[in-house]
mmCIF file of C-alpha atoms in Angstrom:
data_model
loop_
_atom_site.group_PDB
_atom_site.id
_atom_site.type_symbol
_atom_site.label_atom_id
_atom_site.label_comp_id
_atom_site.label_asym_id
_atom_site.label_seq_id
_atom_site.Cartn_x
_atom_site.Cartn_y
_atom_site.Cartn_z
ATOM 1 C CA MET L 29 1.286 24.692 -24.347
ATOM 2 C CA HIS L 30 -1.279 24.045 -26.920
ATOM 3 C CA VAL L 31 1.475 24.009 -29.647
ATOM 4 C CA LEU L 32 2.684 21.054 -28.169
ATOM 5 C CA ALA L 33 -0.799 19.157 -27.882
ATOM 6 C CA ASP L 34 -1.525 19.965 -31.546
ATOM 7 C CA SER L 35 1.825 18.491 -32.602
ATOM 8 C CA GLY L 36 0.186 15.091 -33.161
ATOM 9 C CA SER L 37 2.780 13.186 -31.391
ATOM 10 C CA ALA L 38 1.731 11.810 -27.905
ATOM 11 C CA PHE L 39 5.795 12.271 -26.844
ATOM 12 C CA ALA L 40 5.333 16.214 -27.365
ATOM 13 C CA ILE L 41 3.477 16.368 -24.098
ATOM 14 C CA ASN L 42 5.677 15.830 -20.928
ATOM 15 C CA GLY L 43 3.958 15.354 -17.596
ATOM 16 C CA PHE L 44 6.890 16.500 -15.868
ATOM 17 C CA ALA L 45 7.035 19.849 -17.614
ATOM 18 C CA GLY L 46 7.816 22.452 -14.848
ATOM 19 C CA LEU L 47 8.667 20.162 -12.068
ATOM 20 C CA THR L 48 12.301 20.410 -10.722
ATOM 21 C CA GLY L 49 14.468 17.123 -10.316
ATOM 22 C CA ALA L 50 13.340 17.021 -6.553
ATOM 23 C CA GLN L 51 9.888 17.143 -7.505
ATOM 24 C CA GLN L 52 9.898 14.502 -9.907
ATOM 25 C CA LEU L 53 11.703 12.359 -7.336
ATOM 26 C CA SER L 54 9.305 13.061 -4.876
ATOM 27 C CA PHE L 55 6.699 12.070 -7.350
ATOM 28 C CA TRP L 56 8.155 8.797 -7.830
ATOM 29 C CA PHE L 57 8.773 7.834 -4.340
ATOM 30 C CA SER L 58 5.349 8.367 -3.682
ATOM 31 C CA PHE L 59 4.060 6.780 -6.939
ATOM 32 C CA ILE L 60 6.309 3.850 -6.170
ATOM 33 C CA LEU L 61 4.823 3.735 -2.197
ATOM 34 C CA PHE L 62 1.028 3.655 -3.812
ATOM 35 C CA ASN L 63 1.959 1.043 -5.783
ATOM 36 C CA GLY L 64 3.210 -0.901 -3.118
ATOM 37 C CA TYR L 65 0.312 -0.326 -1.307
ATOM 38 C CA VAL L 66 -1.884 -1.591 -4.101
ATOM 39 C CA GLY L 67 0.045 -4.865 -4.243
ATOM 40 C CA LEU L 68 -0.201 -5.499 -0.455
ATOM 41 C CA GLU L 69 -4.130 -4.668 -0.708
ATOM 42 C CA ALA L 70 -4.124 -7.507 -3.210
ATOM 43 C CA VAL L 71 -2.426 -9.587 -0.938
ATOM 44 C CA CYS L 72 -4.573 -9.101 1.928
ATOM 45 C CA LEU L 73 -7.886 -9.634 0.334
ATOM 46 C CA ALA L 74 -6.811 -12.327 -1.696
ATOM 47 C CA ALA L 75 -5.644 -14.095 1.563
ATOM 48 C CA PHE L 76 -8.922 -13.031 3.141
ATOM 49 C CA TYR L 77 -10.726 -14.465 0.344
ATOM 50 C CA PHE L 78 -9.049 -18.110 0.811
ATOM 51 C CA ALA L 79 -9.144 -18.235 4.133
ATOM 52 C CA ALA L 80 -13.103 -17.009 4.701
ATOM 53 C CA ARG L 81 -14.131 -19.703 2.500
ATOM 54 C CA PRO L 82 -15.580 -22.475 4.630
ATOM 55 C CA ARG L 83 -13.789 -25.814 4.901
ATOM 56 C CA SER L 84 -14.775 -28.838 7.000
ATOM 57 C CA GLY L 85 -18.154 -26.753 7.780
ATOM 58 C CA SER L 86 -16.345 -23.799 9.296
ATOM 59 C CA PRO L 87 -14.482 -20.751 8.411
ATOM 60 C CA ASN L 88 -11.067 -20.202 9.054
ATOM 61 C CA PRO L 89 -10.502 -17.682 11.959
ATOM 62 C CA ALA L 90 -7.634 -16.376 10.583
ATOM 63 C CA ALA L 91 -9.703 -14.615 8.030
ATOM 64 C CA ILE L 92 -10.246 -11.577 10.420
ATOM 65 C CA TRP L 93 -6.762 -11.209 10.796
ATOM 66 C CA TYR L 94 -6.633 -10.759 7.058
ATOM 67 C CA PHE L 95 -9.514 -8.334 7.223
ATOM 68 C CA ILE L 96 -7.939 -6.107 9.623
ATOM 69 C CA ALA L 97 -4.720 -6.090 7.763
ATOM 70 C CA ALA L 98 -6.875 -4.970 4.404
ATOM 71 C CA LEU L 99 -8.000 -2.284 6.698
ATOM 72 C CA TRP L 100 -4.645 -0.929 7.736
ATOM 73 C CA VAL L 101 -3.545 -0.750 4.210
ATOM 74 C CA VAL L 102 -6.574 1.606 3.580
ATOM 75 C CA MET L 103 -5.124 3.536 6.190
ATOM 76 C CA SER L 104 -1.996 3.676 4.293
ATOM 77 C CA PHE L 105 -3.840 4.530 0.860
ATOM 78 C CA ILE L 106 -5.365 7.543 2.902
ATOM 79 C CA THR L 107 -2.058 8.855 4.016
ATOM 80 C CA THR L 108 -0.655 9.546 0.778
ATOM 81 C CA VAL L 109 -3.808 11.769 0.251
ATOM 82 C CA TRP L 110 -2.813 13.223 3.315
ATOM 83 C CA ALA L 111 0.485 13.792 2.074
ATOM 84 C CA ALA L 112 -0.549 15.278 -1.641
ATOM 85 C CA PRO L 113 0.347 16.470 -3.736
ATOM 86 C CA ALA L 114 2.882 13.873 -4.812
ATOM 87 C CA GLU L 115 5.535 16.192 -6.107
ATOM 88 C CA LYS L 116 5.777 17.774 -2.822
ATOM 89 C CA ALA L 117 5.204 14.975 -0.443
ATOM 90 C CA PHE L 118 8.794 14.721 0.267
ATOM 91 C CA LEU L 119 10.308 18.369 -0.466
ATOM 92 C CA ASP L 120 11.052 20.691 2.136
ATOM 93 C CA ASP L 121 8.682 23.866 3.182
ATOM 94 C CA SER L 122 10.388 26.290 0.045
ATOM 95 C CA GLY L 123 9.947 23.310 -2.404
ATOM 96 C CA THR L 124 13.317 23.272 -3.786
ATOM 97 C CA SER L 125 15.016 20.313 -2.152
ATOM 98 C CA LEU L 126 14.048 16.937 -1.132
ATOM 99 C CA ALA L 127 13.634 16.691 2.761
ATOM 100 C CA VAL L 128 11.451 15.162 5.891
ATOM 101 C CA GLY L 129 8.983 17.671 6.190
ATOM 102 C CA THR L 130 5.345 17.465 7.718
ATOM 103 C CA LYS L 131 4.062 15.611 4.388
ATOM 104 C CA ALA L 132 6.682 13.273 4.433
ATOM 105 C CA ILE L 133 6.019 12.198 7.944
ATOM 106 C CA LYS L 134 2.491 11.818 7.154
ATOM 107 C CA GLU L 135 3.782 9.217 4.334
ATOM 108 C CA PHE L 136 6.213 7.400 6.893
ATOM 109 C CA MET L 137 3.018 7.089 9.006
ATOM 110 C CA GLY L 138 1.632 5.116 6.128
ATOM 111 C CA LEU L 139 4.647 2.884 6.025
ATOM 112 C CA GLY L 140 4.114 1.972 9.771
ATOM 113 C CA PHE L 141 0.036 1.171 8.940
ATOM 114 C CA ALA L 142 1.575 -0.990 6.202
ATOM 115 C CA GLY L 143 3.827 -2.505 8.659
ATOM 116 C CA ILE L 144 1.062 -3.372 11.126
ATOM 117 C CA ALA L 145 -0.751 -4.838 8.294
ATOM 118 C CA VAL L 146 2.062 -6.971 7.513
ATOM 119 C CA MET L 147 2.040 -7.996 11.170
ATOM 120 C CA CYS L 148 -1.545 -8.970 10.743
ATOM 121 C CA LEU L 149 -0.807 -10.906 7.544
ATOM 122 C CA LEU L 150 1.837 -12.822 9.646
ATOM 123 C CA ILE L 151 -0.377 -13.601 12.431
ATOM 124 C CA GLY L 152 -2.953 -14.747 10.126
ATOM 125 C CA ALA L 153 -0.783 -17.144 8.569
ATOM 126 C CA LEU L 154 0.650 -18.535 11.768
ATOM 127 C CA SER L 155 -2.743 -18.669 13.053
ATOM 128 C CA THR L 156 -3.965 -20.934 9.815
ATOM 129 C CA VAL L 157 -0.752 -22.838 10.060
ATOM 130 C CA GLN L 158 -1.905 -23.905 13.867
ATOM 131 C CA ARG L 159 -5.157 -24.474 12.805
ATOM 132 C CA LYS L 160 -4.231 -26.898 10.043
ATOM 133 C CA ARG L 161 -1.670 -28.961 12.668
ATOM 134 C CA ARG L 162 -4.709 -29.186 15.288
ATOM 135 C CA ALA L 163 -6.844 -30.559 12.194
ATOM 136 C CA ALA L 164 -4.164 -33.098 10.984
ATOM 137 C CA GLN L 165 -3.607 -34.388 15.157
ATOM 138 C CA THR L 166 -7.425 -34.618 15.476
ATOM 139 C CA LEU L 167 -7.292 -36.901 11.905
ATOM 140 C CA VAL L 168 -4.320 -38.866 13.515
ATOM 141 C CA ILE L 169 -5.913 -39.445 16.991
#
């Protein structure tokens, strides 16, 4: 192993050395899920930031829905830790083939938590739309 590191080439070191094809696929599935959660968390926090700023003297009550969504995404992050290591998350107990085991079920729980977060985001968005309609109606009247 030291010979590869001493070769002076950054491409000589392979992070997947010793992993089977199934383990590499499991790693990539977990990697994609984790990065999806990162994007969803960014959306939740941006929505919370813009909704929580007071406009017309009062904050948007939908901001609490965006904050709740952010907490559910944090739970999704936690499920990736429950299923660690990533290269074994979607493997059977013997570690040789892709299967739905206890670690994969934990990853699917994280997807469920992310689904709840998306629902909270949608509820917050609908609440914002209703608030804007009420504000527009009070201006007309």
